[in-house]
Amino acid sequence: MLKPDYSFSTDTSEVDRVLVHRWLSEQAYWALGRTREVQDAAIDASRNYSVHDSGSGRQVAYARVITDASTFAWLCDVFVSPQVRGDGIGKLLIEGVVADLDALGVRRTLLATADAHGLYARYGFEPLAEPGRWMGRGGLLPSASPAPQLR
């Protein structure tokens, strides 16, 4: 159950960049080893969301969205501090993100997750209807292999 002493923010200036980098580069399977420079560039080029303990001001969760702010968004780097998992913080974070994107009129939002399908399903996310139409390049794609060397 969500405790009332947490607040959601869309203000990038409230993001603790050092903490977010540590979380993602050390604990997030999709971003292990990410450099601080890359993380800062990602923050600067994204819509950023955070949840803070209202009493201490300490940040307890983070997410970012890459979007054109009109038609499409990619939700990524969602992380909840292990110390507060199970307290409803993930719900507060995703509710806030969805409300922000809905206010923009964004109609299509994608994400990738290995372990939080139930959380995202509560907010309308579902498996792609036609996954065979979607393609990707690089990153964590299961069939990704090194590019052939040109001679």
Coordinates of C-alpha atoms in Angstrom, one line a residue:
M1 CA 0.0 0.0 0.0
L2 CA 1.3 3.4 -0.9
K3 CA 2.5 5.5 1.9
P4 CA 1.3 9.2 1.7
D5 CA 4.8 10.5 2.5
Y6 CA 6.1 10.1 -1.1
S7 CA 5.8 12.6 -3.9
F8 CA 6.0 12.3 -7.7
S9 CA 7.9 14.8 -9.8
T10 CA 8.4 15.7 -13.5
D11 CA 11.1 18.3 -12.7
T12 CA 14.4 17.2 -14.1
S13 CA 16.2 19.4 -11.7
E14 CA 15.0 17.2 -8.8
V15 CA 16.7 14.1 -10.3
D16 CA 19.7 13.0 -8.2
R17 CA 22.0 12.2 -11.2
V18 CA 24.7 10.6 -9.0
L19 CA 22.2 8.3 -7.4
V20 CA 20.4 7.4 -10.7
H21 CA 23.7 6.6 -12.3
R22 CA 24.7 4.4 -9.4
W23 CA 21.4 2.6 -9.5
L24 CA 21.4 1.9 -13.2
S25 CA 25.1 1.3 -13.8
E26 CA 25.4 -1.1 -10.8
Q27 CA 22.0 -2.7 -10.4
A28 CA 19.9 -2.5 -13.5
Y29 CA 20.4 -5.5 -15.9
W30 CA 19.8 -3.3 -19.0
A31 CA 22.3 -0.6 -18.0
L32 CA 25.2 -2.3 -16.2
G33 CA 28.4 -0.4 -16.7
R34 CA 26.7 2.6 -18.3
T35 CA 29.0 5.6 -17.9
R36 CA 28.0 8.7 -16.1
E37 CA 28.5 10.8 -19.3
V38 CA 26.1 8.5 -21.2
Q39 CA 23.6 8.6 -18.3
D40 CA 23.7 12.4 -18.1
A41 CA 23.2 12.7 -21.9
A42 CA 20.2 10.4 -21.7
I43 CA 18.7 12.5 -18.9
D44 CA 19.3 15.7 -20.8
A45 CA 17.5 14.3 -23.9
S46 CA 14.5 12.8 -22.1
R47 CA 11.4 13.6 -20.0
N48 CA 12.4 12.6 -16.5
Y49 CA 10.3 11.4 -13.5
S50 CA 11.2 10.8 -9.9
V51 CA 9.6 9.9 -6.6
H52 CA 11.0 11.3 -3.4
D53 CA 10.4 10.7 0.3
S54 CA 8.6 13.9 1.3
G55 CA 10.2 13.9 4.7
S56 CA 13.8 13.5 3.8
G57 CA 13.7 14.6 0.2
R58 CA 15.6 11.5 -0.7
Q59 CA 14.9 10.2 -4.2
V60 CA 13.5 6.6 -4.1
A61 CA 12.6 6.0 -7.8
Y62 CA 13.3 7.1 -11.3
A63 CA 12.1 6.7 -14.9
R64 CA 12.6 8.5 -18.2
V65 CA 10.8 8.7 -21.4
I66 CA 12.1 9.4 -24.9
T67 CA 9.3 11.0 -26.9
D68 CA 8.4 13.4 -29.6
A69 CA 5.7 14.7 -27.1
S70 CA 3.0 14.1 -29.7
T71 CA 2.6 10.6 -31.1
F72 CA 5.2 8.2 -29.6
A73 CA 7.1 7.5 -26.4
W74 CA 9.6 4.9 -25.1
L75 CA 9.5 4.3 -21.4
C76 CA 12.9 3.2 -20.0
D77 CA 15.3 3.2 -17.1
V78 CA 12.5 2.5 -14.6
F79 CA 14.1 1.9 -11.2
V80 CA 12.8 1.7 -7.7
S81 CA 15.2 1.7 -4.8
P82 CA 15.4 -1.8 -3.3
Q83 CA 14.8 -0.3 0.2
V84 CA 11.2 0.8 -0.8
R85 CA 10.1 -1.9 -3.2
G86 CA 6.7 -3.2 -2.2
D87 CA 5.6 0.1 -0.8
G88 CA 3.6 1.2 -3.9
I89 CA 6.4 3.4 -5.3
G90 CA 6.4 1.7 -8.7
K91 CA 2.7 2.3 -9.0
L92 CA 3.1 6.0 -8.1
L93 CA 5.9 6.4 -10.6
I94 CA 4.1 4.7 -13.5
E95 CA 0.7 6.4 -12.7
G96 CA 2.6 9.8 -12.9
V97 CA 4.4 8.9 -16.2
V98 CA 1.2 7.7 -17.8
A99 CA -0.7 10.8 -16.7
D100 CA 2.0 13.1 -18.1
L101 CA 2.1 11.3 -21.4
D102 CA -1.7 11.3 -21.6
A103 CA -1.8 15.0 -21.0
L104 CA 0.5 15.4 -24.0
G105 CA -1.8 13.3 -26.2
V106 CA 0.8 10.6 -26.8
R107 CA -1.1 7.6 -28.0
R108 CA 1.6 4.9 -28.3
T109 CA 4.1 4.1 -25.6
L110 CA 6.4 1.2 -25.7
L111 CA 8.7 -0.4 -23.1
A112 CA 10.7 -3.5 -22.6
T113 CA 10.8 -5.4 -19.3
A114 CA 12.1 -8.8 -18.2
D115 CA 10.2 -8.9 -14.8
A116 CA 7.5 -6.2 -14.3
H117 CA 4.8 -7.2 -16.7
G118 CA 2.1 -7.2 -13.9
L119 CA 2.9 -3.6 -12.9
Y120 CA 2.7 -2.3 -16.4
A121 CA -0.4 -4.3 -17.3
R122 CA -2.3 -2.3 -14.6
Y123 CA -1.7 0.8 -16.7
G124 CA -2.8 -0.5 -20.1
F125 CA 0.5 -2.0 -21.4
E126 CA 0.1 -5.3 -23.1
P127 CA 2.2 -7.6 -25.4
L128 CA 2.4 -6.2 -28.9
A129 CA -0.5 -7.3 -31.1
E130 CA 1.8 -7.9 -34.1
P131 CA 5.3 -8.3 -32.8
G132 CA 6.4 -9.5 -36.2
R133 CA 6.0 -6.0 -37.6
W134 CA 8.4 -4.5 -35.1
M135 CA 12.1 -4.5 -35.6
G136 CA 15.1 -3.3 -33.6
R137 CA 18.7 -2.7 -34.0
G138 CA 21.5 -3.3 -31.4
G139 CA 21.3 -3.3 -27.7
L140 CA 19.7 -6.3 -25.9
L141 CA 18.1 -7.8 -28.9
P142 CA 18.1 -11.6 -28.6
S143 CA 19.3 -12.2 -32.1
A144 CA 21.8 -9.3 -32.1
S145 CA 25.2 -10.3 -33.3
P146 CA 28.3 -8.3 -34.1
A147 CA 28.1 -6.4 -37.4
P148 CA 30.2 -8.0 -40.1
Q149 CA 33.6 -6.4 -40.7
L150 CA 33.8 -4.6 -44.0
R151 CA 37.1 -5.0 -45.9

